[in-house]
Short mmCIF file of C-alpha atoms in Angstrom, two decimals:
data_model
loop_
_atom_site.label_atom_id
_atom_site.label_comp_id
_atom_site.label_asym_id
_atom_site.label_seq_id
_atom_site.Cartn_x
_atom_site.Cartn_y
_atom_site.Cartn_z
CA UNK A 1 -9.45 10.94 -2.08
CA UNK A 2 -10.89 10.09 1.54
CA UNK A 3 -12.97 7.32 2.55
CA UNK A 4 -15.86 7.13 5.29
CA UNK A 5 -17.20 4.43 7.41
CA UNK A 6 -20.45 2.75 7.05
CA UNK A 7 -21.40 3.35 10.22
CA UNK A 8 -20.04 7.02 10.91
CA UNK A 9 -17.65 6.43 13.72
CA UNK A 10 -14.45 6.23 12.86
CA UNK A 11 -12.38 9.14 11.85
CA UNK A 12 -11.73 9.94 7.53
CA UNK A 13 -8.95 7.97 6.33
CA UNK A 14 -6.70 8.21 2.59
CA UNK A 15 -6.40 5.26 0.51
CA UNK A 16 -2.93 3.63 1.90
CA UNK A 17 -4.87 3.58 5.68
CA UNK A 18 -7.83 1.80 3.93
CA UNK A 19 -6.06 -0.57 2.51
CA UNK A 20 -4.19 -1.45 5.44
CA UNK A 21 -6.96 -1.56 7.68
CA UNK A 22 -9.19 -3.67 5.50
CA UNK A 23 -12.23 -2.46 8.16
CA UNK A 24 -13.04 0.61 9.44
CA UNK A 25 -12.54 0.31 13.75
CA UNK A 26 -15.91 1.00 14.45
CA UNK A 27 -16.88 -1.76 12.70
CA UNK A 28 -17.77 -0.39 9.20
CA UNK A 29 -16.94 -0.66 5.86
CA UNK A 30 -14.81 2.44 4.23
CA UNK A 31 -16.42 3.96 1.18
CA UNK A 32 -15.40 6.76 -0.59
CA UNK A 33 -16.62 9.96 0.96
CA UNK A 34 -17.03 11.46 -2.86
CA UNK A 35 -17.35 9.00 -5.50
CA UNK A 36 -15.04 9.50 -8.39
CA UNK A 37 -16.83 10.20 -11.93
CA UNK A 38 -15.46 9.49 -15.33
CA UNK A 39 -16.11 11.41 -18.62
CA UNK A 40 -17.85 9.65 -21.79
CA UNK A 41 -15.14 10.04 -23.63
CA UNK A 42 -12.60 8.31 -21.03
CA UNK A 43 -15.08 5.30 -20.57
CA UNK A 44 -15.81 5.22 -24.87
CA UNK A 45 -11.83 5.02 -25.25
CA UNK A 46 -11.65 1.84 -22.72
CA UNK A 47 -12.80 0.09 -25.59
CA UNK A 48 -9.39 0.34 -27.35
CA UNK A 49 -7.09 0.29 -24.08
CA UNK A 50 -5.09 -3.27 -22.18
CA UNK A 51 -6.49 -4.17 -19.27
CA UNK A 52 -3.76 -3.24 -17.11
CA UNK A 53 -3.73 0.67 -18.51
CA UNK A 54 -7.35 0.64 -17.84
CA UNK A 55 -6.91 -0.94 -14.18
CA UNK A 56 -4.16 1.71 -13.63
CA UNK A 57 -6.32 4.40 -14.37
CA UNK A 58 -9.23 3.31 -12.67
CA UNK A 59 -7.27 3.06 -9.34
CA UNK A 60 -5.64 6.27 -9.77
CA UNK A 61 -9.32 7.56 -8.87
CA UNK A 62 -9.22 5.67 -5.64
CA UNK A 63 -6.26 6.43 -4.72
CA UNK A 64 -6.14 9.46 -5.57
CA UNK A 65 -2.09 11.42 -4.24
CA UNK A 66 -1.41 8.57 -1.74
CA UNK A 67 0.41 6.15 -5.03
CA UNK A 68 1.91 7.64 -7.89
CA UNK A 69 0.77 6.74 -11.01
CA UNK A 70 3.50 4.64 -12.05
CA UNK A 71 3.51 2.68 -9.23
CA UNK A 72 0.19 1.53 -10.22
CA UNK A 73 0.72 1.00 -13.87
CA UNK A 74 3.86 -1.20 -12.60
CA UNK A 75 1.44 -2.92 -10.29
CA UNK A 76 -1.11 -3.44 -12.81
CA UNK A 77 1.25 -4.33 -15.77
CA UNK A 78 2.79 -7.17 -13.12
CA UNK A 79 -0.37 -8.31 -12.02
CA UNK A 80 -1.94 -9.10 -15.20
CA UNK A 81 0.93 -10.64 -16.96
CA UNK A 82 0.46 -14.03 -14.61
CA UNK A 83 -2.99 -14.22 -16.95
CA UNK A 84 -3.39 -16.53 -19.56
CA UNK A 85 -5.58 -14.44 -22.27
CA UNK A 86 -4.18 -11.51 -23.30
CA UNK A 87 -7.61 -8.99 -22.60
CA UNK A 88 -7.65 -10.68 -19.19
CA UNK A 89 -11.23 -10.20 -18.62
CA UNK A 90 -12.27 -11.36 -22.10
CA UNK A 91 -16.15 -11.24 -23.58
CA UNK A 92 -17.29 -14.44 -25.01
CA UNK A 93 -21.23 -14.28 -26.83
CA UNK A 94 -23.45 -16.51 -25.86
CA UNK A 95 -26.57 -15.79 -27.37
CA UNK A 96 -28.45 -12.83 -29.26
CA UNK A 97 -27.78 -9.82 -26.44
CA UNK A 98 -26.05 -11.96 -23.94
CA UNK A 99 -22.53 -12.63 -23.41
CA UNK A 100 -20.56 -14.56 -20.81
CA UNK A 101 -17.50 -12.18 -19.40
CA UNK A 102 -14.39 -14.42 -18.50
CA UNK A 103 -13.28 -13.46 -15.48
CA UNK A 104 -11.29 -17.09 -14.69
CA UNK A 105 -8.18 -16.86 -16.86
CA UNK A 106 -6.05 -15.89 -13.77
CA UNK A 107 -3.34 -17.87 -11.68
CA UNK A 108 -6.09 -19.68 -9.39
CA UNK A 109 -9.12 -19.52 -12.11
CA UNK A 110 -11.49 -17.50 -10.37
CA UNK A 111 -12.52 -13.77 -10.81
CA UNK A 112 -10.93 -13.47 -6.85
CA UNK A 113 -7.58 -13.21 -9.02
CA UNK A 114 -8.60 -10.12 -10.75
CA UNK A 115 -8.33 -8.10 -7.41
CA UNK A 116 -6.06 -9.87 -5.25
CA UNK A 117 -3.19 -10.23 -7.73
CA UNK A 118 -2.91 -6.06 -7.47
CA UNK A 119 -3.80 -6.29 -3.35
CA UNK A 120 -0.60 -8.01 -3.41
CA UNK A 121 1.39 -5.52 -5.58
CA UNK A 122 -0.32 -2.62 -3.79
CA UNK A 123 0.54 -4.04 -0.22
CA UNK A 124 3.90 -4.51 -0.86
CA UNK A 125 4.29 -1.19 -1.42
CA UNK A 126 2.81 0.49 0.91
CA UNK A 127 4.25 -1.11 3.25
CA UNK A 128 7.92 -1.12 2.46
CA UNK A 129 7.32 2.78 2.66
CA UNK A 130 5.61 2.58 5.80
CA UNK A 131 8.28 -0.08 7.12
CA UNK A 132 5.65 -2.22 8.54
CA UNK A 133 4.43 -5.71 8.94
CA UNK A 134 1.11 -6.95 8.83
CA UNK A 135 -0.87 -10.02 9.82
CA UNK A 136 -3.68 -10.23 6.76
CA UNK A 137 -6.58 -12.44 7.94
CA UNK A 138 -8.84 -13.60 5.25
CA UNK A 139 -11.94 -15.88 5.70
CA UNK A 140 -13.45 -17.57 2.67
CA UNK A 141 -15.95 -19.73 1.14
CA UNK A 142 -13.59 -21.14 -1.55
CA UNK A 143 -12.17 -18.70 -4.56
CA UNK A 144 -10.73 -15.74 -1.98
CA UNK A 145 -8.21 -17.74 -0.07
CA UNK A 146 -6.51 -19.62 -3.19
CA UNK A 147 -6.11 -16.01 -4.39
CA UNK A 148 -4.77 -14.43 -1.61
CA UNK A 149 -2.33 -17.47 -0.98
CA UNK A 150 -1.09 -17.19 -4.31
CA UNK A 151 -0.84 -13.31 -4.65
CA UNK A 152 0.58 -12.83 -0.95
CA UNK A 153 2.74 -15.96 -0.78
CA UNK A 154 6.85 -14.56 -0.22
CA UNK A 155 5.17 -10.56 0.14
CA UNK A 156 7.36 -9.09 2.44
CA UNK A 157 5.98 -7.46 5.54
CA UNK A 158 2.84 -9.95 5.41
CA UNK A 159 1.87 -12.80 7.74
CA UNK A 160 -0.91 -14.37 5.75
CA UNK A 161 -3.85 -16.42 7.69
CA UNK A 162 -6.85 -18.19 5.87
CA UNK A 163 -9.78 -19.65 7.25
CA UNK A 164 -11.83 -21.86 5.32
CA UNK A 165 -14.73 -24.24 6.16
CA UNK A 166 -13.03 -27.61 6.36
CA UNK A 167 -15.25 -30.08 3.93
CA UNK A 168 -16.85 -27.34 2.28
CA UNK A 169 -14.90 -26.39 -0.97
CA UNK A 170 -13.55 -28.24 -3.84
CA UNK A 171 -10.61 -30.01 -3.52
CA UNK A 172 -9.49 -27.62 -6.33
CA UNK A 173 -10.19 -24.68 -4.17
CA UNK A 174 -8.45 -26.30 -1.22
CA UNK A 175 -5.12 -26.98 -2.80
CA UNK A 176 -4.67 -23.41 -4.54
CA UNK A 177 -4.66 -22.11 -0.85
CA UNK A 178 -2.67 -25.40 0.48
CA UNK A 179 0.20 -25.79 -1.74
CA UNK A 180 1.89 -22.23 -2.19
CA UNK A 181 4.82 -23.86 0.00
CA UNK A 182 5.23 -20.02 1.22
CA UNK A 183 6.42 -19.36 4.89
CA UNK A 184 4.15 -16.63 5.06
CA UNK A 185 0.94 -18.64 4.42
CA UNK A 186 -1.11 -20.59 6.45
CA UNK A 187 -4.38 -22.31 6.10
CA UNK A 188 -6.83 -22.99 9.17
CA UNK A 189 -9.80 -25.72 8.73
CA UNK A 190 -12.55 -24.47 10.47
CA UNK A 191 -14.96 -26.69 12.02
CA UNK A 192 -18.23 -24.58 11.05
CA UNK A 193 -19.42 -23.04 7.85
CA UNK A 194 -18.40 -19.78 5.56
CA UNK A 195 -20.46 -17.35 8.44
CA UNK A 196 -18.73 -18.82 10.88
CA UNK A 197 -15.07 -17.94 9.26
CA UNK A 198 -16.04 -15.14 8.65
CA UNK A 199 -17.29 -14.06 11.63
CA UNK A 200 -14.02 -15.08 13.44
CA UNK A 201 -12.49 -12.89 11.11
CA UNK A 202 -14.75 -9.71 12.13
CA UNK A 203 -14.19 -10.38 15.80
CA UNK A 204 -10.69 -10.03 15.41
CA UNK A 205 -11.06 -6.39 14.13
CA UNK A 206 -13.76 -5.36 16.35
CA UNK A 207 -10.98 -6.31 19.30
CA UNK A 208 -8.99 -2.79 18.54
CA UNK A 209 -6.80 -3.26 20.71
CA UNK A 210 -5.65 -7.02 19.53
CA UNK A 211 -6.15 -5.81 15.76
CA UNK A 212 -3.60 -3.01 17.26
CA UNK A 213 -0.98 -5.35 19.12
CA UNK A 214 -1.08 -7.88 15.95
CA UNK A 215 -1.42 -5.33 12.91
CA UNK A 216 -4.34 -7.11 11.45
CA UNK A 217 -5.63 -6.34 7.88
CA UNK A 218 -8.32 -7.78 5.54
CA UNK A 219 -8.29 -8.90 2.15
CA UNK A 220 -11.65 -9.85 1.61
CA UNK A 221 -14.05 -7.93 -0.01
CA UNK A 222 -14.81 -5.82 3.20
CA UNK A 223 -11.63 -4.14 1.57
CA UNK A 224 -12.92 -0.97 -0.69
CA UNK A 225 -9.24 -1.70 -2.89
CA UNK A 226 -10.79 -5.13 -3.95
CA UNK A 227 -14.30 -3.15 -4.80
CA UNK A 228 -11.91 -0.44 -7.04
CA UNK A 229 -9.95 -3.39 -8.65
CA UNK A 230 -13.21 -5.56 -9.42
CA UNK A 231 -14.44 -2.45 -11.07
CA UNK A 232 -12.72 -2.74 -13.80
CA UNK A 233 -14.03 -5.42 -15.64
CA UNK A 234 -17.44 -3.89 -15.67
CA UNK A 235 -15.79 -0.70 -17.85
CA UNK A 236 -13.90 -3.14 -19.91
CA UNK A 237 -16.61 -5.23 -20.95
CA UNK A 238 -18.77 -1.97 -20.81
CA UNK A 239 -16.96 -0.25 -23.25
CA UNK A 240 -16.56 -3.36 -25.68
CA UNK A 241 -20.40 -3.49 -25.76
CA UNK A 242 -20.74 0.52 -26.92
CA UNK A 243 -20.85 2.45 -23.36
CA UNK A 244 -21.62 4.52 -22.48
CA UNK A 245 -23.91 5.16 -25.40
CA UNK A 246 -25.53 2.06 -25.13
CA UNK A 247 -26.91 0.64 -21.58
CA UNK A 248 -25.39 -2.31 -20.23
CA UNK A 249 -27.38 -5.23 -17.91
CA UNK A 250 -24.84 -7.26 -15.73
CA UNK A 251 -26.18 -11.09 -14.21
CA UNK A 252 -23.45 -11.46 -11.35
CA UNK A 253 -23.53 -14.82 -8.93
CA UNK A 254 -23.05 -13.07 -5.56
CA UNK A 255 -22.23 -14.17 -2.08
CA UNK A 256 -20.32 -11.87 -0.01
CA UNK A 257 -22.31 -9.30 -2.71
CA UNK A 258 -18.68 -7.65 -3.32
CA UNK A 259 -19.18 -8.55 -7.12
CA UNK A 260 -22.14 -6.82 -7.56
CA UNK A 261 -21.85 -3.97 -5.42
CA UNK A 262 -18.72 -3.24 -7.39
CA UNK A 263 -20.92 -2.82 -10.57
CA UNK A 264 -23.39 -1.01 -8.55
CA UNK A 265 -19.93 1.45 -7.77
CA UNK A 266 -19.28 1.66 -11.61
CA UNK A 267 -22.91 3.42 -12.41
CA UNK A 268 -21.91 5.69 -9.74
CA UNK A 269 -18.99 6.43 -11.48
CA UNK A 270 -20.32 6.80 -14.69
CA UNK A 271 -21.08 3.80 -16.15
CA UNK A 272 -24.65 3.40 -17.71
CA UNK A 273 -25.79 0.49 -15.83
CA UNK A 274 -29.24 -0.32 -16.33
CA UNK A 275 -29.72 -3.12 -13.97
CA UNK A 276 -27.40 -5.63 -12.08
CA UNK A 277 -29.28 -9.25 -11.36
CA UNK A 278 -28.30 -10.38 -8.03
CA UNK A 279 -28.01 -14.06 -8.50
CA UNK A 280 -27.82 -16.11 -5.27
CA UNK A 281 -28.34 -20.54 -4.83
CA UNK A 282 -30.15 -21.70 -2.10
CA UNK A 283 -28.31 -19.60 0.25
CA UNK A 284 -30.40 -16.65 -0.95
CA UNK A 285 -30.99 -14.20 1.89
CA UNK A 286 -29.72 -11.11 -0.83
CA UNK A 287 -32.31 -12.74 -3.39
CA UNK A 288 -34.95 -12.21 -0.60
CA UNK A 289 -33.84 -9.13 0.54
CA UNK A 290 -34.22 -7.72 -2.80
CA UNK A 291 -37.37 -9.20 -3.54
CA UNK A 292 -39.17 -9.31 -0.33
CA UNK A 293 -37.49 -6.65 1.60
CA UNK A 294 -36.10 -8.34 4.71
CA UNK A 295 -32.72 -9.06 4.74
CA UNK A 296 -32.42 -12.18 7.23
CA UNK A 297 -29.85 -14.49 8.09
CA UNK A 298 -30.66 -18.42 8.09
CA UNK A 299 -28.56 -21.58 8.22
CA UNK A 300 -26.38 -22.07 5.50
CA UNK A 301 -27.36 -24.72 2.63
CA UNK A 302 -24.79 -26.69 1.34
CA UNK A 303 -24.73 -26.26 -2.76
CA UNK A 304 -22.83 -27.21 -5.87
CA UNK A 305 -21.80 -23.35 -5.57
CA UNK A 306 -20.19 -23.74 -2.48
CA UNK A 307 -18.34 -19.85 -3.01
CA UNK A 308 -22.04 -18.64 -2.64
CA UNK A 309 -23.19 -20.90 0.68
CA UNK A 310 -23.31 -17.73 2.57
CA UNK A 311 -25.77 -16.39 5.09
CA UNK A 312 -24.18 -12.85 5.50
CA UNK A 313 -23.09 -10.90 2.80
CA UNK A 314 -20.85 -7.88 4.44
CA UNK A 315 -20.86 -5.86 0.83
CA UNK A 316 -24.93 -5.67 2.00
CA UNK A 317 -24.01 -2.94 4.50
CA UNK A 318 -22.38 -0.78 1.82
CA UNK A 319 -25.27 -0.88 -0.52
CA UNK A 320 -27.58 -0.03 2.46
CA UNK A 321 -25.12 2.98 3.30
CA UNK A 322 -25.32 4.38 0.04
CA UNK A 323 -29.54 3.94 -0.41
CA UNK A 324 -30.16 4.63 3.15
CA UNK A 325 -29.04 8.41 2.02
CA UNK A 326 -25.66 7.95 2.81
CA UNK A 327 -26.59 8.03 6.51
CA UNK A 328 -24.27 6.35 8.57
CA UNK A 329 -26.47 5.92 12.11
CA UNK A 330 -29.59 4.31 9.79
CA UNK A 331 -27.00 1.70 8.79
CA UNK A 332 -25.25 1.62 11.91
CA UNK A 333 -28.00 1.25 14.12
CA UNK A 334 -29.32 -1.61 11.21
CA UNK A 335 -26.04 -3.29 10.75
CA UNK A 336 -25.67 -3.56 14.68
CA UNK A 337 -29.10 -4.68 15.70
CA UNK A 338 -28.53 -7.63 12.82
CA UNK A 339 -25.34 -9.25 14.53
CA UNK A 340 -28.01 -9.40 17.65
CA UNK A 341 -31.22 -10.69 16.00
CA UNK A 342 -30.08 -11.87 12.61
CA UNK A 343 -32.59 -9.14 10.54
CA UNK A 344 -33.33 -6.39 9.20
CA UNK A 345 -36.41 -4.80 7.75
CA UNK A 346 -35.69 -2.60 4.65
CA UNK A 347 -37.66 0.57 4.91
CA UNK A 348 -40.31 0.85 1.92
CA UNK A 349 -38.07 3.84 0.41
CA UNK A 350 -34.99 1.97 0.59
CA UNK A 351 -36.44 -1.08 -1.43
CA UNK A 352 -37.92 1.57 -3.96
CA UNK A 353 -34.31 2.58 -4.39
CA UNK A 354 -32.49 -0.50 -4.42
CA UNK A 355 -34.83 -1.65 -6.80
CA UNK A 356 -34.40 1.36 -9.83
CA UNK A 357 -31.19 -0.65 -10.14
CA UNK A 358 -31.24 -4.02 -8.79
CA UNK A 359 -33.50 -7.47 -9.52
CA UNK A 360 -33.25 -10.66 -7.06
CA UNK A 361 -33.05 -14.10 -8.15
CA UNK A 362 -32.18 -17.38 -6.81
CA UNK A 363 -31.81 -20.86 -9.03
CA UNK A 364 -31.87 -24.28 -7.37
CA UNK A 365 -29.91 -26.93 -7.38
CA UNK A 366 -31.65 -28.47 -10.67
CA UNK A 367 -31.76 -24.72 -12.34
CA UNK A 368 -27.97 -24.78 -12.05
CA UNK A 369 -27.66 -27.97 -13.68
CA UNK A 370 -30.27 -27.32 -16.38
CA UNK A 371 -27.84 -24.21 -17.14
CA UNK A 372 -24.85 -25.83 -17.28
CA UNK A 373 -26.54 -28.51 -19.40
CA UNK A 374 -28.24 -25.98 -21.55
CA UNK A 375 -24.93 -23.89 -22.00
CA UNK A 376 -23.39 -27.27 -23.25
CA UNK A 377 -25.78 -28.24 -25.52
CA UNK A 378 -26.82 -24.80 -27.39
CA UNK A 379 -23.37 -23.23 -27.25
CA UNK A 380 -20.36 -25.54 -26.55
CA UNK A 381 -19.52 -23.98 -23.73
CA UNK A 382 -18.88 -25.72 -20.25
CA UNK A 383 -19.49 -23.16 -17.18
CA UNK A 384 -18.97 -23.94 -13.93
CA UNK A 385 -22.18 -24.09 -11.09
CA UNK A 386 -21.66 -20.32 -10.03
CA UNK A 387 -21.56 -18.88 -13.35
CA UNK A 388 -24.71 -21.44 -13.56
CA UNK A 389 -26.79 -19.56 -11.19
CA UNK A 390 -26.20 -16.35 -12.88
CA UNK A 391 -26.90 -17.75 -16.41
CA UNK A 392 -29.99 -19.00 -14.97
CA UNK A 393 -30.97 -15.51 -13.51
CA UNK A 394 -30.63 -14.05 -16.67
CA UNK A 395 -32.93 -16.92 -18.63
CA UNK A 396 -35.92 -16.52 -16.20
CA UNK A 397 -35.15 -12.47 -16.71
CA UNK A 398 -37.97 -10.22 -18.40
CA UNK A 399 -35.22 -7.41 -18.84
CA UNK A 400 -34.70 -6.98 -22.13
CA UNK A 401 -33.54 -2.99 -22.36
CA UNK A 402 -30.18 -3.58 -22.97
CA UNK A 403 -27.01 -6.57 -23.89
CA UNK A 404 -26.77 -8.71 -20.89
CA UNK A 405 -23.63 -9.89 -19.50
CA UNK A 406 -23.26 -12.73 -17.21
CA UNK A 407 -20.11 -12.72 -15.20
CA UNK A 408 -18.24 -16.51 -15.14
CA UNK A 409 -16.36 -16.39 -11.84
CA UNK A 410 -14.58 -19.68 -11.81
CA UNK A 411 -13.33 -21.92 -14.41
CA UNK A 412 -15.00 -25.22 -15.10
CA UNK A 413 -12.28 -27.14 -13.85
CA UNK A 414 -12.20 -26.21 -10.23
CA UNK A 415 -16.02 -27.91 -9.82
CA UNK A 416 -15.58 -30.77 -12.31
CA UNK A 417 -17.65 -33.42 -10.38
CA UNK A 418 -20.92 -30.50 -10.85
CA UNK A 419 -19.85 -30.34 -14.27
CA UNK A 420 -19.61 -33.50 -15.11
CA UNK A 421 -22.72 -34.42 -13.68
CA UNK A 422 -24.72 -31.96 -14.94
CA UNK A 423 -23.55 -32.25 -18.36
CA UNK A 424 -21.95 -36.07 -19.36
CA UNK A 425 -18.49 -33.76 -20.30
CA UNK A 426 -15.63 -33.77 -17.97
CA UNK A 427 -14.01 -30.42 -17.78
CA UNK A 428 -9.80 -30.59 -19.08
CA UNK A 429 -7.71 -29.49 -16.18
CA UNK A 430 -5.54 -26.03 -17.05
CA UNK A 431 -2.07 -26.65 -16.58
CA UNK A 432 -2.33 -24.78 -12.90
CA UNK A 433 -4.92 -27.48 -11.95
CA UNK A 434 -2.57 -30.47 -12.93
CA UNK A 435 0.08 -28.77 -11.18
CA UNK A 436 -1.23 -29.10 -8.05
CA UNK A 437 -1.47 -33.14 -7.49
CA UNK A 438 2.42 -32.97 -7.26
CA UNK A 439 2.72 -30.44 -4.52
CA UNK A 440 2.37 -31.00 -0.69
CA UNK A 441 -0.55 -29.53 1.12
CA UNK A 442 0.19 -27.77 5.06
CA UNK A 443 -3.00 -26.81 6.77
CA UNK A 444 -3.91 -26.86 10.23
CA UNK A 445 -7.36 -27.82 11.70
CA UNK A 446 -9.36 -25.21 14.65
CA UNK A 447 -12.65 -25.16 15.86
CA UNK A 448 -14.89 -21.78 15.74
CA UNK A 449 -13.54 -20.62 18.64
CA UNK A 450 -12.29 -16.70 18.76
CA UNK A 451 -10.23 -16.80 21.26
CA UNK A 452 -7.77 -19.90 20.06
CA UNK A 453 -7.51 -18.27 16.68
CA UNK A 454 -5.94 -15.03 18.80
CA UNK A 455 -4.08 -17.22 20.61
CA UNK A 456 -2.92 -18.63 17.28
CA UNK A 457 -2.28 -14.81 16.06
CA UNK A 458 -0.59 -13.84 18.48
CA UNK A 459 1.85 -16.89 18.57
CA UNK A 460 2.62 -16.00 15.01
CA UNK A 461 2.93 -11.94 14.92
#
C-alpha cells in the first residue's frame, strides 16, 4: 500500500513513513495512491464481528505488508478495551430512520478516542523497530489534545506537545489534556484561536529542515492513520443498519472535516454511502463551500461547539484532491494560493461532484439549543452542542432515501453548562470526569509566535 501527496511533490511513501510523518514535506496531505475496496460479503459480515476485529481488518488495508496482522489485532484488542460499552461505537435510535451513533464511550469521551487510542499503539511500534524518537505536535480545538495526552502519555520514543487556544475549550476538555501527570506531555496555551494553533503547527513541518533536526510528527487529522481508524465506525454502524444492501445517510458535525471525509473514504471503499451532511456552527466556511462554492476563510466565531470554531479545515484539501481528478497541481496550486489570500473558488465541475455525495448545513447558536432541547424532550436523551449541530442538520434535511445516522462526538458531560442551559437537566459526570477535580493540572502559556514554539522544541528534543 503507498500513499501520495495532495499536492504531488513529495516522493511515494508506505504506511509506517506516513504515519511518522503525519504531513507530506511538500506540504500535502498523504492519501492512498489506490484506494482499498472491500467485498459485500466482508462489509455484510461486519454486522456480526467486535469492534476491534473489524478495526484490525480495516487497517490491514492501509497498511497493507508494513504491520503484521497481529500486531494490529493486539493494537486494536488493547485499544478498545479502555472503552466503557462493549460495541464501542454503539447505535442508539432516535427516531423512525434516524439513529444517533455513540462515538463518546472512550477514555476522554469524545469520538478523538476512537483513533488516537490505536495512533498510540501503532506508534509505539513502529518506532521501537525503527529505534527512534519523535517529537508529536498536535494543535487542537478541544477533543484532539485530551486524546492524544491520554493515548501518548508514558509512549516510549514520543515527546508529546499540545497547543490549544487558552480560554477557548471546556474546562472538561482542558483537564483531559492537563492532568495525565506524564513526563512526556506538555500543554501550551496559546494566545490566539484554533487557526492560529494550528497554523503554528503547519509551520513547523513546512520548516524541513527543523521538522528534520527535531523529528516532528502529527497526530491530528492531517494524519491519513486517524482517517483509516475513524473509518471504522462508519462500516460498523453500516453494517448494523443492512449494508451494503441498504444505503446509508451519515449527519457528521465537522471542523477540521477529518470526520466526514473519513466517511467520504468508506464509499470509496465500498460502502454504499448515499450522502454525508456536512454540519458546521457559525464557523461555517465548509457549509458555504458546499453550498455556495467558495471555500473562504473568516474570523473565527466563538460557539457552544467550541471543537468546531474553525476557519480552516485541512481534511478540505483531501476532498478537493480526490474531486479535482486526483490532480495534485489543481490542488496544489489551490491549496497554496489560499494560505496567501484566504480563498478559493471551486470550479463549477468540482461542486457538481462534491455535491453527488455531499449536502452543507450550518445551525446557530439557538438551532443547537432547540436540538438539544428537542432531543430531551421527545427522546430522553441528553446530547452535547456538537452532536446538536448535526442533529439539527439532519431535521432541516429533505433526504429521505435512506436511515440517517447522526454521529455524537462528545459526551454530554464535557459541555454541561450548554447542556444545562439548553435543556433545565444537568448532565451526570462519568467516573473519568469526576476523576479529574483531584488531579493537578501543568500547562504552560505562549503567544502565536513560530519561532518561540521552535525555540521551545528544540529545548525539549
Amino acid at each position: 500500500m503507498r500513499y501520495v501527496s495532495t499536492r504531488g511533490a513529495a516522493p511515494e511513501v508506505g504506511f509506517t513513513d506516513a504515519l511518522l510523518a503525519g504531513m507530506a514535506p511538500d506540504g500535502g496531505l498523504y492519501t492512498p495512491r489506490v484506494w482499498p475496496r472491500l467485498a459485500a460479503a466482508d462489509i455484510a459480515g461486519f454486522a456480526e464481528r467486535p469492534y476491534a476485529e473489524v478495526a484490525a481488518r480495516i487497517l490491514a488495508l492501509f497498511a497493507g505488508e508494513d504491520i503484521p496482522r497481529p500486531v494490529l489485532e493486539a493494537v486494536c484488542a488493547a485499544a478498545y478495551s479502555r472503552f466503557d460499552h462493549i460495541a464501542v461505537a454503539p447505535l442508539v435510535q432516535l427516531a423512525p430512520a434516524r439513529f444517533v451513533l455513540e462515538l463518546f464511550h472512550g477514555p476522554t469521551l469524545a469520538f478523538k478516542d476512537i483513533a488516537m487510542q490505536v495512533l498510540g499503539g501503532l506508534f509505539a511500534h513502529a518506532l521501537e523497530r525503527r529505534s527512534r524518537t519523535m517529537t508529536v505536535v498536535a494543535a487542537t480545538s478541544g477533543d484532539t489534545g485530551g486524546a492524544a495526552a491520554v493515548a501518548f502519555a508514558g509512549v516510549p520514543g514520543v515527546r508529546l506537545i499540545i497547543l490549544y487556544p487558552e480560554g477557548r475549550i471546556s474546562a472538561v476538555q482542558r483537564r483531559f489534556m492537563t492532568t495525565t501527570g506524564a513526563d512526556n506531555v506538555r500543554c501550551l496555551a496559546i494566545g490566539a484561536d484554533f487557526d492560529a494553533c494550528q497554523a503554528m503547527m503547519k509551520a513547523l513541518f513546512a520548516d524541513h529542515a527543523f521538522a528534520r533536526e527535531t523529528g516532528l510528527a502529527a497526530v491530528n487529522s492531517v494524519n491519513i492513520a486517524r482517517i483509516a481508524a475513524q473509518c471504522v465506525y462508519y462500516f460498523t454502524a453500516g453494517a448494523a443498519l443492512g449494508a451494503p444492501g441498504r444505503e446509508i445517510a451519515f449527519a457528521v458535525p465537522t471542523g477540521n472535516f477529518g470526520d466526514a471525509y473519513a466517511g467520504w473514504a468508506t464509499r470509496a471503499m465500498g460502502l454504499p454511502v448515499r450522502r454525508i451532511i456536512a454540519a458546521t456552527n457559525a464557523n461555517a466556511m465548509i457549509a458555504k463551500a458546499l453550498c455556495e462554492g467558495i471555500y473562504r476563510r473568516g474570523p473565527a466565531v466563538e460557539t457552544q461547539s467550541p471543537a468546531m470554531d474553525i476557519q480552516a479545515a485541512s481534511n478540505f484539501e483531501r476532498l478537493h484532491f480526490e474531486h479535482a481528478g486526483r490532480g495534485n497541481l489543481e490542488t496544489a496550486q489551490a491549496f497554496e494560493a489560499f494560505a496567501r489570500t484566504g480563498e478559493i473558488s471551486l470550479t463549477p465541475a468540482l461542486r457538481a461532484a462534491l455535491g453527488e455525495v455531499f449536502d452543507g448545513a450550518s445551525a446557530s447558536e439557538a438551532d443547537t439549543a432547540q436540538a438539544m432541547r428537542r432531543a430531551w424532550r421527545e427522546s430522553g436523551m441528553l446530547i452535547d452542542p456538537h452532536t446538536a449541530v448535526a442533529l439539527s442538520a439532519a431535521e432541516r434535511s429533505t433526504w429521505q432515501g435512506a436511515p440517517m445516522v447522526v454521529l455524537s462526538t462528545a459526551h454530554p458531560a464535557k459541555f454541561p453548562d450548554a447542556v444545562l442551559a439548553a435543556t433545565g437537566q444537568a448532565p451526570l459526570d462519568p467516573p473519568a470526569v469526576a476523576k479529574l477535580a483531584g488531579l493537578r493540572e501543568r500547562l504552560e502559556p505562549m503567544a502565536p509566535d513560530v519561532e518561540a514554539l521552535k525555540g521551545y522544541v528544540r529545548a525539549w528534543s
